[in-house]
Short mmCIF file of C-alpha atoms and ligand atoms in Angstrom, two decimals:
data_model
loop_
_atom_site.label_atom_id
_atom_site.label_comp_id
_atom_site.label_asym_id
_atom_site.label_seq_id
_atom_site.Cartn_x
_atom_site.Cartn_y
_atom_site.Cartn_z
CA UNK A 1 20.60 -8.99 16.46
CA UNK A 2 17.81 -11.56 16.61
CA UNK A 3 17.52 -14.04 13.78
CA UNK A 4 14.75 -12.64 11.64
CA UNK A 5 13.99 -11.88 8.04
CA UNK A 6 13.84 -8.24 9.15
CA UNK A 7 17.61 -8.26 8.92
CA UNK A 8 17.66 -7.81 5.17
CA UNK A 9 15.05 -5.90 3.13
CA UNK A 10 15.39 -8.08 0.03
CA UNK A 11 15.14 -11.25 2.08
CA UNK A 12 12.06 -9.92 3.80
CA UNK A 13 10.36 -9.02 0.50
CA UNK A 14 11.27 -12.42 -0.97
CA UNK A 15 9.61 -14.02 2.06
CA UNK A 16 6.47 -11.92 1.59
CA UNK A 17 6.36 -12.95 -2.10
CA UNK A 18 6.83 -16.62 -1.22
CA UNK A 19 4.10 -16.62 1.41
CA UNK A 20 1.63 -14.69 -0.78
CA UNK A 21 1.86 -16.19 -4.27
CA UNK A 22 -0.23 -14.48 -6.94
CA UNK A 23 -0.86 -11.43 -4.73
CA UNK A 24 1.09 -8.61 -6.45
CA UNK A 25 -0.89 -5.71 -4.97
CA UNK A 26 -0.31 -6.95 -1.44
CA UNK A 27 3.42 -7.48 -2.04
CA UNK A 28 3.67 -3.98 -3.59
CA UNK A 29 2.02 -2.36 -0.57
CA UNK A 30 4.24 -4.23 1.90
CA UNK A 31 7.36 -3.40 -0.10
CA UNK A 32 6.60 0.31 -0.16
CA UNK A 33 6.21 0.37 3.62
CA UNK A 34 9.13 -1.97 4.32
CA UNK A 35 11.58 0.23 2.38
CA UNK A 36 11.07 2.98 4.97
CA UNK A 37 10.55 0.85 8.05
CA UNK A 38 13.81 -1.03 7.56
CA UNK A 39 15.76 2.21 7.84
CA UNK A 40 13.82 3.25 10.92
CA UNK A 41 14.16 -0.03 12.85
CA UNK A 42 17.76 -0.65 11.86
CA UNK A 43 19.05 0.29 15.34
CA UNK A 44 15.89 -0.61 17.30
CA UNK A 45 16.35 -4.14 18.54
CA UNK A 46 12.93 -4.40 20.24
CA UNK A 47 11.06 -4.26 16.92
CA UNK A 48 13.33 -6.92 15.38
CA UNK A 49 13.07 -9.29 18.31
CA UNK A 50 9.29 -9.12 18.32
CA UNK A 51 9.16 -9.51 14.48
CA UNK A 52 6.72 -6.61 14.38
CA UNK A 53 6.81 -5.84 10.65
CA UNK A 54 6.43 -9.51 9.77
CA UNK A 55 3.41 -9.70 12.09
CA UNK A 56 1.74 -6.56 10.69
CA UNK A 57 2.21 -7.98 7.19
CA UNK A 58 0.32 -11.16 8.16
CA UNK A 59 -3.43 -10.46 8.54
CA UNK A 60 -5.01 -11.55 11.84
CA UNK A 61 -7.50 -13.41 9.64
CA UNK A 62 -9.04 -13.47 6.17
CA UNK A 63 -12.62 -14.64 5.89
CA UNK A 64 -13.64 -15.76 2.42
CA UNK A 65 -17.22 -16.65 1.57
CA UNK A 66 -19.73 -17.32 -1.19
CA UNK A 67 -22.56 -14.86 -1.86
CA UNK A 68 -25.54 -16.22 -3.82
CA UNK A 69 -28.28 -13.92 -5.07
CA UNK A 70 -30.96 -13.83 -7.75
CA UNK A 71 -31.01 -11.30 -10.56
CA UNK A 72 -34.21 -9.72 -11.88
CA UNK A 73 -34.69 -12.52 -14.40
CA UNK A 74 -34.57 -15.14 -11.66
CA UNK A 75 -31.08 -16.42 -12.55
CA UNK A 76 -28.98 -17.60 -9.60
CA UNK A 77 -25.71 -15.66 -9.45
CA UNK A 78 -22.65 -16.57 -7.38
CA UNK A 79 -20.05 -14.08 -6.15
CA UNK A 80 -17.03 -14.33 -3.88
CA UNK A 81 -16.55 -11.98 -0.93
CA UNK A 82 -13.91 -11.44 1.75
CA UNK A 83 -13.29 -9.61 4.97
CA UNK A 84 -9.63 -9.07 5.78
CA UNK A 85 -9.01 -8.26 9.46
CA UNK A 86 -5.43 -7.12 9.37
CA UNK A 87 -4.59 -5.74 12.79
CA UNK A 88 -6.58 -4.61 15.84
CA UNK A 89 -3.73 -3.52 18.11
CA UNK A 90 -5.10 -0.01 18.63
CA UNK A 91 -8.86 -0.48 18.15
CA UNK A 92 -11.59 -2.49 16.40
CA UNK A 93 -10.85 -3.40 12.77
CA UNK A 94 -12.04 -0.59 10.54
CA UNK A 95 -12.06 -0.20 6.77
CA UNK A 96 -14.39 -0.04 3.81
CA UNK A 97 -16.17 -2.59 1.64
CA UNK A 98 -15.47 -2.50 -2.11
CA UNK A 99 -17.74 -3.87 -4.86
CA UNK A 100 -15.85 -4.08 -8.15
CA UNK A 101 -15.05 -6.89 -10.60
CA UNK A 102 -11.32 -6.29 -9.96
CA UNK A 103 -11.62 -7.19 -6.26
CA UNK A 104 -9.42 -10.11 -5.23
CA UNK A 105 -7.98 -11.31 -1.95
CA UNK A 106 -4.69 -9.60 -2.89
CA UNK A 107 -6.37 -6.22 -3.44
CA UNK A 108 -8.20 -6.45 -0.12
CA UNK A 109 -5.09 -7.56 1.76
CA UNK A 110 -3.17 -4.58 0.40
CA UNK A 111 -6.00 -2.24 1.36
CA UNK A 112 -6.31 -3.71 4.89
CA UNK A 113 -2.53 -3.43 5.36
CA UNK A 114 -2.50 0.23 4.26
CA UNK A 115 -5.57 0.92 6.36
CA UNK A 116 -3.72 -0.21 9.49
CA UNK A 117 -1.17 2.61 9.13
CA UNK A 118 -3.71 5.15 7.93
CA UNK A 119 -6.01 4.58 10.88
CA UNK A 120 -3.10 4.90 13.28
CA UNK A 121 -2.18 8.24 11.70
CA UNK A 122 -5.61 9.70 12.45
CA UNK A 123 -4.89 9.42 16.18
CA UNK A 124 -8.24 7.66 16.68
CA UNK A 125 -8.55 4.16 18.18
CA UNK A 126 -9.11 2.11 15.02
CA UNK A 127 -7.40 -1.03 13.75
CA UNK A 128 -7.11 -1.94 10.07
CA UNK A 129 -9.43 -4.06 7.94
CA UNK A 130 -11.02 -4.13 4.50
CA UNK A 131 -13.62 -6.16 2.68
CA UNK A 132 -15.40 -6.52 -0.59
CA UNK A 133 -16.62 -8.63 -3.42
CA UNK A 134 -16.11 -9.09 -7.16
CA UNK A 135 -19.77 -8.09 -7.61
CA UNK A 136 -20.20 -5.37 -10.25
CA UNK A 137 -22.98 -2.96 -9.25
CA UNK A 138 -22.85 -1.20 -12.63
CA UNK A 139 -26.01 -1.77 -14.63
CA UNK A 140 -27.77 -3.60 -11.76
CA UNK A 141 -31.24 -2.57 -10.60
CA UNK A 142 -31.84 -1.35 -7.04
CA UNK A 143 -33.56 -4.67 -6.32
CA UNK A 144 -30.56 -6.67 -7.50
CA UNK A 145 -28.15 -4.55 -5.44
CA UNK A 146 -30.42 -4.95 -2.40
CA UNK A 147 -30.59 -8.73 -2.72
CA UNK A 148 -26.84 -8.95 -3.14
CA UNK A 149 -26.16 -6.71 -0.12
CA UNK A 150 -28.58 -8.68 2.05
CA UNK A 151 -27.06 -11.99 1.03
CA UNK A 152 -23.53 -10.70 1.70
CA UNK A 153 -24.50 -9.42 5.15
CA UNK A 154 -26.21 -12.71 6.01
CA UNK A 155 -22.71 -14.18 6.19
CA UNK A 156 -20.63 -11.12 7.11
CA UNK A 157 -22.64 -10.27 10.24
CA UNK A 158 -20.96 -13.14 12.13
CA UNK A 159 -17.55 -11.46 11.92
CA UNK A 160 -18.31 -7.78 12.55
CA UNK A 161 -19.70 -5.65 15.40
CA UNK A 162 -19.46 -2.14 16.86
CA UNK A 163 -16.51 -3.20 19.07
CA UNK A 164 -15.14 -5.88 16.73
CA UNK A 165 -14.99 -4.68 13.14
CA UNK A 166 -16.75 -1.67 11.64
CA UNK A 167 -16.93 -1.62 7.81
CA UNK A 168 -17.74 1.45 5.67
CA UNK A 169 -18.09 2.27 1.96
CA UNK A 170 -15.43 2.28 -0.77
CA UNK A 171 -15.49 1.89 -4.56
CA UNK A 172 -18.99 0.77 -5.59
CA UNK A 173 -20.35 1.03 -2.05
CA UNK A 174 -22.12 4.28 -1.26
CA UNK A 175 -25.18 5.39 0.74
CA UNK A 176 -27.53 2.95 -1.03
CA UNK A 177 -25.40 -0.14 -0.36
CA UNK A 178 -24.62 0.87 3.24
CA UNK A 179 -28.37 1.27 3.85
CA UNK A 180 -29.16 -2.20 2.54
CA UNK A 181 -26.32 -3.81 4.52
CA UNK A 182 -27.13 -1.96 7.75
CA UNK A 183 -30.81 -2.89 7.42
CA UNK A 184 -29.94 -6.57 7.07
CA UNK A 185 -27.46 -6.49 9.98
CA UNK A 186 -30.10 -4.90 12.20
CA UNK A 187 -32.65 -7.47 11.14
CA UNK A 188 -30.36 -10.43 11.78
CA UNK A 189 -29.05 -9.29 15.17
CA UNK A 190 -32.00 -7.24 16.46
CA UNK A 191 -29.44 -4.65 17.52
CA UNK A 192 -29.10 -1.00 16.60
CA UNK A 193 -25.39 -0.25 16.90
CA UNK A 194 -22.83 1.68 14.91
CA UNK A 195 -21.65 -1.44 13.10
CA UNK A 196 -21.21 0.35 9.78
CA UNK A 197 -20.15 3.93 9.07
CA UNK A 198 -21.19 6.12 6.18
CA UNK A 199 -24.79 5.60 7.27
CA UNK A 200 -27.64 7.94 6.28
CA UNK A 201 -28.18 10.90 8.58
CA UNK A 202 -31.63 9.56 9.54
CA UNK A 203 -30.18 6.42 11.08
CA UNK A 204 -26.96 7.33 12.84
CA UNK A 205 -24.74 8.73 10.09
CA UNK A 206 -22.42 11.64 10.66
CA UNK A 207 -22.48 14.98 8.91
CA UNK A 208 -19.58 15.52 6.46
CA UNK A 209 -18.72 11.79 6.19
CA UNK A 210 -19.58 11.90 2.48
CA UNK A 211 -17.31 14.88 1.84
CA UNK A 212 -14.53 13.91 4.25
CA UNK A 213 -12.10 11.93 2.07
CA UNK A 214 -11.99 14.38 -0.84
CA UNK A 215 -11.99 17.43 1.43
CA UNK A 216 -9.31 15.86 3.63
CA UNK A 217 -7.03 15.11 0.66
CA UNK A 218 -7.36 18.75 -0.38
CA UNK A 219 -6.59 20.01 3.14
CA UNK A 220 -3.51 17.80 3.14
CA UNK A 221 -2.39 19.34 -0.15
CA UNK A 222 -3.00 22.79 1.32
CA UNK A 223 -0.88 21.91 4.38
CA UNK A 224 1.97 20.70 2.17
CA UNK A 225 1.87 23.81 -0.02
CA UNK A 226 1.87 26.03 3.07
CA UNK A 227 5.27 24.66 4.12
CA UNK A 228 6.64 26.18 0.88
CA UNK A 229 4.72 29.46 1.22
CA UNK A 230 2.27 28.42 -1.52
CA UNK A 231 -1.48 27.80 -1.81
CA UNK A 232 -4.06 26.06 -4.00
CA UNK A 233 -5.46 29.37 -5.24
CA UNK A 234 -4.66 30.19 -8.86
CA UNK A 235 -3.26 26.74 -9.66
CA UNK A 236 -4.48 24.29 -12.29
CA UNK A 237 -5.58 20.97 -10.78
CA UNK A 238 -5.89 17.58 -12.49
CA UNK A 239 -8.11 14.99 -10.78
CA UNK A 240 -8.86 11.39 -11.77
CA UNK A 241 -12.05 9.52 -10.90
CA UNK A 242 -15.56 10.93 -10.72
CA UNK A 243 -16.89 9.14 -7.66
CA UNK A 244 -17.20 10.17 -4.05
CA UNK A 245 -13.56 11.09 -3.44
CA UNK A 246 -12.92 12.78 -6.80
CA UNK A 247 -16.04 14.98 -6.80
CA UNK A 248 -15.45 16.18 -3.25
CA UNK A 249 -11.76 16.84 -3.89
CA UNK A 250 -12.83 18.86 -6.95
CA UNK A 251 -15.39 20.72 -4.86
CA UNK A 252 -12.91 21.71 -2.12
CA UNK A 253 -10.13 22.62 -4.59
CA UNK A 254 -12.60 24.86 -6.42
CA UNK A 255 -13.75 26.46 -3.15
CA UNK A 256 -10.11 27.21 -2.34
CA UNK A 257 -9.53 28.96 -5.68
CA UNK A 258 -7.97 26.12 -7.70
CA UNK A 259 -8.98 25.51 -11.31
CA UNK A 260 -9.93 21.84 -11.69
CA UNK A 261 -9.78 20.81 -15.36
CA UNK A 262 -10.26 17.02 -15.42
CA UNK A 263 -12.35 14.17 -14.01
CA UNK A 264 -12.37 10.58 -15.27
CA UNK A 265 -13.74 7.07 -15.00
CA UNK A 266 -12.58 3.70 -16.27
CA UNK A 267 -13.59 4.64 -19.84
CA UNK A 268 -11.53 7.84 -20.17
CA UNK A 269 -11.22 11.41 -18.95
CA UNK A 270 -13.00 14.70 -19.44
CA UNK A 271 -10.96 17.87 -20.00
CA UNK A 272 -12.84 21.08 -19.30
CA UNK A 273 -10.61 24.05 -20.21
CA UNK A 274 -12.99 26.45 -18.43
CA UNK A 275 -12.66 24.53 -15.17
CA UNK A 276 -15.28 22.69 -13.09
CA UNK A 277 -17.54 25.12 -11.24
CA UNK A 278 -19.69 24.06 -8.27
CA UNK A 279 -22.66 23.84 -10.62
CA UNK A 280 -20.78 21.45 -12.93
CA UNK A 281 -19.57 19.34 -10.00
CA UNK A 282 -23.15 19.07 -8.73
CA UNK A 283 -24.16 17.92 -12.20
CA UNK A 284 -21.47 15.17 -12.07
CA UNK A 285 -22.58 14.08 -8.57
CA UNK A 286 -26.14 13.77 -9.80
CA UNK A 287 -24.96 11.87 -12.90
CA UNK A 288 -22.99 9.39 -10.79
CA UNK A 289 -25.19 8.98 -7.72
CA UNK A 290 -28.73 9.28 -9.09
CA UNK A 291 -28.62 8.63 -12.81
CA UNK A 292 -25.69 6.20 -12.46
CA UNK A 293 -24.25 7.47 -15.75
CA UNK A 294 -20.77 7.71 -17.29
CA UNK A 295 -18.44 10.71 -17.23
CA UNK A 296 -18.40 10.79 -21.07
CA UNK A 297 -21.94 12.23 -20.88
CA UNK A 298 -20.45 15.46 -19.47
CA UNK A 299 -19.38 16.70 -22.91
CA UNK A 300 -22.96 16.52 -24.19
CA UNK A 301 -24.02 18.93 -21.44
CA UNK A 302 -20.93 21.20 -21.38
CA UNK A 303 -19.93 21.76 -24.99
CA UNK A 304 -16.46 23.25 -24.56
CA UNK A 305 -15.24 20.11 -22.75
CA UNK A 306 -13.49 17.19 -24.48
CA UNK A 307 -13.70 13.47 -23.71
CA UNK A 308 -10.52 11.42 -24.20
CA UNK A 309 -11.49 7.77 -24.62
CA UNK A 310 -9.38 5.17 -22.85
CA UNK A 311 -6.89 7.72 -21.49
CA UNK A 312 -5.85 8.87 -18.03
CA UNK A 313 -5.56 12.63 -17.35
CA UNK A 314 -1.87 12.81 -16.32
CA UNK A 315 -0.73 14.34 -19.62
CA UNK A 316 -2.76 17.51 -19.01
CA UNK A 317 -0.36 20.25 -17.80
CA UNK A 318 -1.05 21.22 -14.18
CA UNK A 319 0.64 22.34 -10.98
CA UNK A 320 -1.41 20.07 -8.70
CA UNK A 321 -2.68 16.51 -9.14
CA UNK A 322 -5.09 14.39 -7.10
CA UNK A 323 -5.41 10.76 -8.21
CA UNK A 324 -8.82 9.75 -6.79
CA UNK A 325 -9.90 6.66 -8.77
CA UNK A 326 -8.12 3.40 -7.96
CA UNK A 327 -4.82 1.57 -7.34
CA UNK A 328 -1.99 1.69 -9.90
CA UNK A 329 -3.67 4.29 -12.10
CA UNK A 330 -0.56 6.52 -12.21
CA UNK A 331 2.54 4.79 -13.54
CA UNK A 332 6.21 5.75 -13.78
CA UNK A 333 5.83 7.48 -17.17
CA UNK A 334 2.76 9.38 -15.96
CA UNK A 335 4.76 10.61 -12.96
CA UNK A 336 7.60 11.73 -15.25
CA UNK A 337 5.11 13.59 -17.47
CA UNK A 338 3.57 15.37 -14.48
CA UNK A 339 6.99 16.44 -13.20
CA UNK A 340 8.12 17.57 -16.68
CA UNK A 341 4.95 19.64 -17.03
CA UNK A 342 5.70 21.54 -13.82
CA UNK A 343 3.54 19.69 -11.27
CA UNK A 344 4.58 20.74 -7.74
CA UNK A 345 2.14 18.80 -5.56
CA UNK A 346 0.40 15.40 -5.63
CA UNK A 347 -2.11 14.35 -2.99
CA UNK A 348 -3.53 10.82 -3.28
CA UNK A 349 -7.28 10.61 -2.69
CA UNK A 350 -7.27 6.98 -3.80
CA UNK A 351 -5.39 4.10 -2.17
CA UNK A 352 -2.01 3.33 -3.78
CA UNK A 353 -2.90 5.05 -7.09
CA UNK A 354 0.79 5.57 -7.89
CA UNK A 355 2.83 2.45 -8.62
CA UNK A 356 6.24 1.91 -6.99
CA UNK A 357 8.12 3.33 -9.97
CA UNK A 358 5.96 6.46 -9.92
CA UNK A 359 6.51 6.88 -6.18
CA UNK A 360 10.26 6.86 -6.77
CA UNK A 361 9.92 9.41 -9.59
CA UNK A 362 8.08 11.81 -7.27
CA UNK A 363 10.52 11.20 -4.43
CA UNK A 364 13.56 11.74 -6.66
CA UNK A 365 12.10 14.89 -8.22
CA UNK A 366 11.51 16.17 -4.69
CA UNK A 367 8.02 17.48 -5.35
CA UNK A 368 5.38 17.56 -2.59
CA UNK A 369 3.95 14.05 -2.71
CA UNK A 370 1.44 12.71 -0.17
CA UNK A 371 0.67 8.97 -0.16
CA UNK A 372 -2.94 7.88 0.23
CA UNK A 373 -2.46 6.52 3.71
CA UNK A 374 -1.87 10.10 4.90
CA UNK A 375 -3.78 12.19 2.37
CA UNK A 376 -7.04 10.22 2.21
CA UNK A 377 -7.34 9.49 5.93
CA UNK A 378 -10.04 12.16 6.34
CA UNK A 379 -12.75 9.66 5.42
CA UNK A 380 -11.88 7.08 8.00
CA UNK A 381 -11.26 9.87 10.54
CA UNK A 382 -14.84 11.07 10.21
CA UNK A 383 -15.94 7.43 10.28
CA UNK A 384 -14.15 7.23 13.64
CA UNK A 385 -16.08 10.30 14.74
CA UNK A 386 -19.28 8.62 13.55
CA UNK A 387 -18.44 5.64 15.79
CA UNK A 388 -17.94 7.97 18.76
CA UNK A 389 -21.24 9.72 18.10
CA UNK A 390 -23.05 6.36 17.78
CA UNK A 391 -21.56 5.04 21.04
CA UNK A 392 -22.53 8.21 22.89
CA UNK A 393 -25.87 8.38 21.03
CA UNK A 394 -25.36 11.99 20.05
CA UNK A 395 -24.89 13.95 16.82
CA UNK A 396 -22.28 16.66 16.50
CA UNK A 397 -22.88 19.85 14.55
CA UNK A 398 -21.36 20.38 11.14
CA UNK A 399 -19.05 23.22 12.22
CA UNK A 400 -17.59 21.03 14.96
CA UNK A 401 -16.97 18.16 12.54
CA UNK A 402 -15.44 20.45 9.89
CA UNK A 403 -13.06 21.78 12.53
CA UNK A 404 -12.16 18.27 13.73
CA UNK A 405 -11.48 17.11 10.16
CA UNK A 406 -9.15 20.03 9.52
CA UNK A 407 -7.40 19.46 12.87
CA UNK A 408 -6.93 15.75 12.17
CA UNK A 409 -5.50 16.40 8.69
CA UNK A 410 -3.15 19.02 10.14
CA UNK A 411 -2.13 16.49 12.83
CA UNK A 412 -1.37 13.81 10.21
CA UNK A 413 0.65 16.35 8.26
CA UNK A 414 2.62 17.21 11.40
CA UNK A 415 3.30 13.49 12.10
CA UNK A 416 4.60 13.08 8.54
CA UNK A 417 6.93 16.04 9.02
CA UNK A 418 8.19 14.62 12.31
CA UNK A 419 9.46 11.42 10.67
CA UNK A 420 9.85 12.58 7.06
CA UNK A 421 12.47 15.30 7.14
CA UNK A 422 15.04 14.93 4.38
CA UNK A 423 18.54 16.11 5.20
CA UNK A 424 19.55 19.00 2.96
CA UNK A 425 16.11 19.39 1.38
CA UNK A 426 13.21 21.76 2.00
CA UNK A 427 10.77 19.10 0.70
CA UNK A 428 9.92 16.41 3.26
CA UNK A 429 9.55 12.73 2.36
CA UNK A 430 5.86 12.30 3.21
CA UNK A 431 5.87 8.61 2.29
CA UNK A 432 8.56 7.84 4.81
CA UNK A 433 6.97 10.15 7.39
CA UNK A 434 3.55 8.47 7.07
CA UNK A 435 4.97 4.96 7.07
CA UNK A 436 7.08 5.47 10.17
CA UNK A 437 4.52 7.47 12.18
CA UNK A 438 1.79 4.89 11.45
CA UNK A 439 4.10 1.93 12.10
CA UNK A 440 5.43 3.26 15.40
CA UNK A 441 2.01 3.64 16.98
CA UNK A 442 0.81 0.16 16.00
CA UNK A 443 4.18 -1.43 16.77
CA UNK A 444 4.38 0.05 20.26
CA UNK A 445 0.89 -1.21 21.08
CA UNK A 446 1.83 -4.69 19.82
CA UNK A 447 4.97 -4.70 21.96
CA UNK A 448 2.82 -4.02 25.02
CA UNK A 449 0.79 -7.20 24.37
CA UNK A 450 3.76 -9.56 24.18
CA UNK A 451 3.71 -12.39 21.70
CA UNK A 452 0.05 -12.81 20.64
P1 NDP B 501 -16.45 5.49 -6.16
O1 NDP B 501 -16.99 4.15 -6.47
O2 NDP B 501 -17.36 6.54 -5.66
O3 NDP B 501 -15.67 6.06 -7.43
C1 NDP B 501 -14.60 5.38 -7.99
C2 NDP B 501 -14.14 6.13 -9.23
O4 NDP B 501 -12.94 5.55 -9.68
C3 NDP B 501 -15.13 6.04 -10.37
O5 NDP B 501 -15.06 7.20 -11.15
C4 NDP B 501 -14.60 4.82 -11.13
O6 NDP B 501 -14.95 4.78 -12.49
C5 NDP B 501 -13.11 5.03 -11.00
N1 NDP B 501 -12.44 3.75 -11.16
C6 NDP B 501 -12.63 2.61 -10.46
N2 NDP B 501 -11.86 1.62 -10.94
C7 NDP B 501 -11.17 2.17 -11.96
C8 NDP B 501 -10.20 1.67 -12.85
N3 NDP B 501 -9.80 0.39 -12.78
N4 NDP B 501 -9.68 2.52 -13.78
C9 NDP B 501 -10.08 3.81 -13.85
N5 NDP B 501 -11.01 4.34 -13.03
C10 NDP B 501 -11.54 3.53 -12.10
O7 NDP B 501 -15.24 5.22 -5.11
P2 NDP B 501 -14.56 6.24 -4.10
O8 NDP B 501 -14.53 7.60 -4.69
O9 NDP B 501 -15.17 6.04 -2.77
O10 NDP B 501 -13.08 5.64 -4.01
C11 NDP B 501 -12.04 6.07 -4.89
C12 NDP B 501 -10.69 5.70 -4.28
O11 NDP B 501 -10.57 6.36 -3.00
C13 NDP B 501 -10.46 4.23 -4.00
O12 NDP B 501 -9.08 3.95 -4.15
C14 NDP B 501 -10.83 4.10 -2.53
O13 NDP B 501 -10.22 2.99 -1.91
C15 NDP B 501 -10.26 5.40 -1.99
N6 NDP B 501 -10.81 5.84 -0.72
C16 NDP B 501 -12.14 6.06 -0.57
C17 NDP B 501 -12.62 6.50 0.65
C18 NDP B 501 -14.04 6.88 0.82
O14 NDP B 501 -14.35 7.49 1.88
N7 NDP B 501 -14.94 6.62 -0.10
C19 NDP B 501 -11.74 6.64 1.82
C20 NDP B 501 -10.34 6.48 1.52
C21 NDP B 501 -9.91 6.06 0.30
P3 NDP B 501 -15.96 3.63 -13.03
O15 NDP B 501 -17.32 4.12 -12.61
O16 NDP B 501 -15.76 3.61 -14.49
O17 NDP B 501 -15.56 2.35 -12.35
#
């Protein structure tokens, strides 16, 4: 066997920790993947010799830059922003941009690493990247957000391009921010290309991109339940978050006959014992996207609902759970509570919402548990379809895109089953399945390129 720190999992993780001090989220993401990959590559010399895992866990590059902008009072404000280009073995870097005060280089490196596997799972030609800034859009005027987005793009445009790196939205970056960034890119380059996805329909966006992540996570849950002869219909569903992913997951679960009883934000969660109807979900979308309000306002409008300040929703008894807010929002004890309350299926709309301890609780309990890199890949899949439409200068019809999204999610599910079977159990290990299927595709492409 070649001399490499692939030889021993603990040694490998120690090396990752040493090389990435103060980056716990990145180390956590690498560790979760490495636990499965080590088993898989144990008897596959070619991956060891080429140090493939070590190379995937070292971003191609990380660009860090200052973003200056002026607030409405004329004060000069300074933010930090990054673009992490993790791996482009199978296509241009692709991954969202996040605006949130919690954004650090570690968070973006973990997201870009995860994105590399997720994008491979979609079957579309996209590499992995991620970007963002510690800018907090909450409470900012449209003018302030516009000036910030323009200033950020004035630097970022040098590193991206339709065949180089194609960012999209994420936490804090929706249609408004994408519009401002695309407008500035177009102005700086005098080019109209599909350099960002999640664009407005008037200027090259794709139908169903907005819905795709939440809908896709629900389709994945449906696929998992089907393997056990079950369905979403008639089950109680707990969802965290109240942004793009959460509201669309709630919408699709409701359409499929599930009873969604919670939504949340960083201030607490709402419990609606009557369940969220389409009308109520539309009200939340309007609250979040137009009025830019807080989920606590829901209980003023819908009187039978309760708001639980500072709490997460995992204590509410349910059969199905979709964490759709942020990383590490579901901890070991939360996972134990869900299992004890009879939860049979968890589909992650968010990226790495369950911490490592929680992942092990779900795995050990042998419930249906889909990691974000598989379950929330619907968003980037439709982004990939947006790139194809932009390159061909065409727009596909909604029915076609809905069908493609369902096919892609079913394909990801099948890939997870291929590599995630668990001897002696009817419940597959979706984490292992997703990690290995994603790794294999990227790794085999990297092998073809030699040492680069
Ligand atoms: P949004 O900004 O639309 O919504 C984020 C939601 O999560 C808000 O309700 C927000 O509440 C809540 N949230 C954010 N940070 C925290 C926190 N620290 N604690 C509790 N709640 C928090 O983002 P998206 O819906 O787009 O993204 C949600 C998750 O899905 C992220 O993990 C993202 O990476 C992932 N994802 C998104 C995709 C997409 O297409 N948009 C694609 C794939 C994954 P508050 O307003 O209080 O901050």
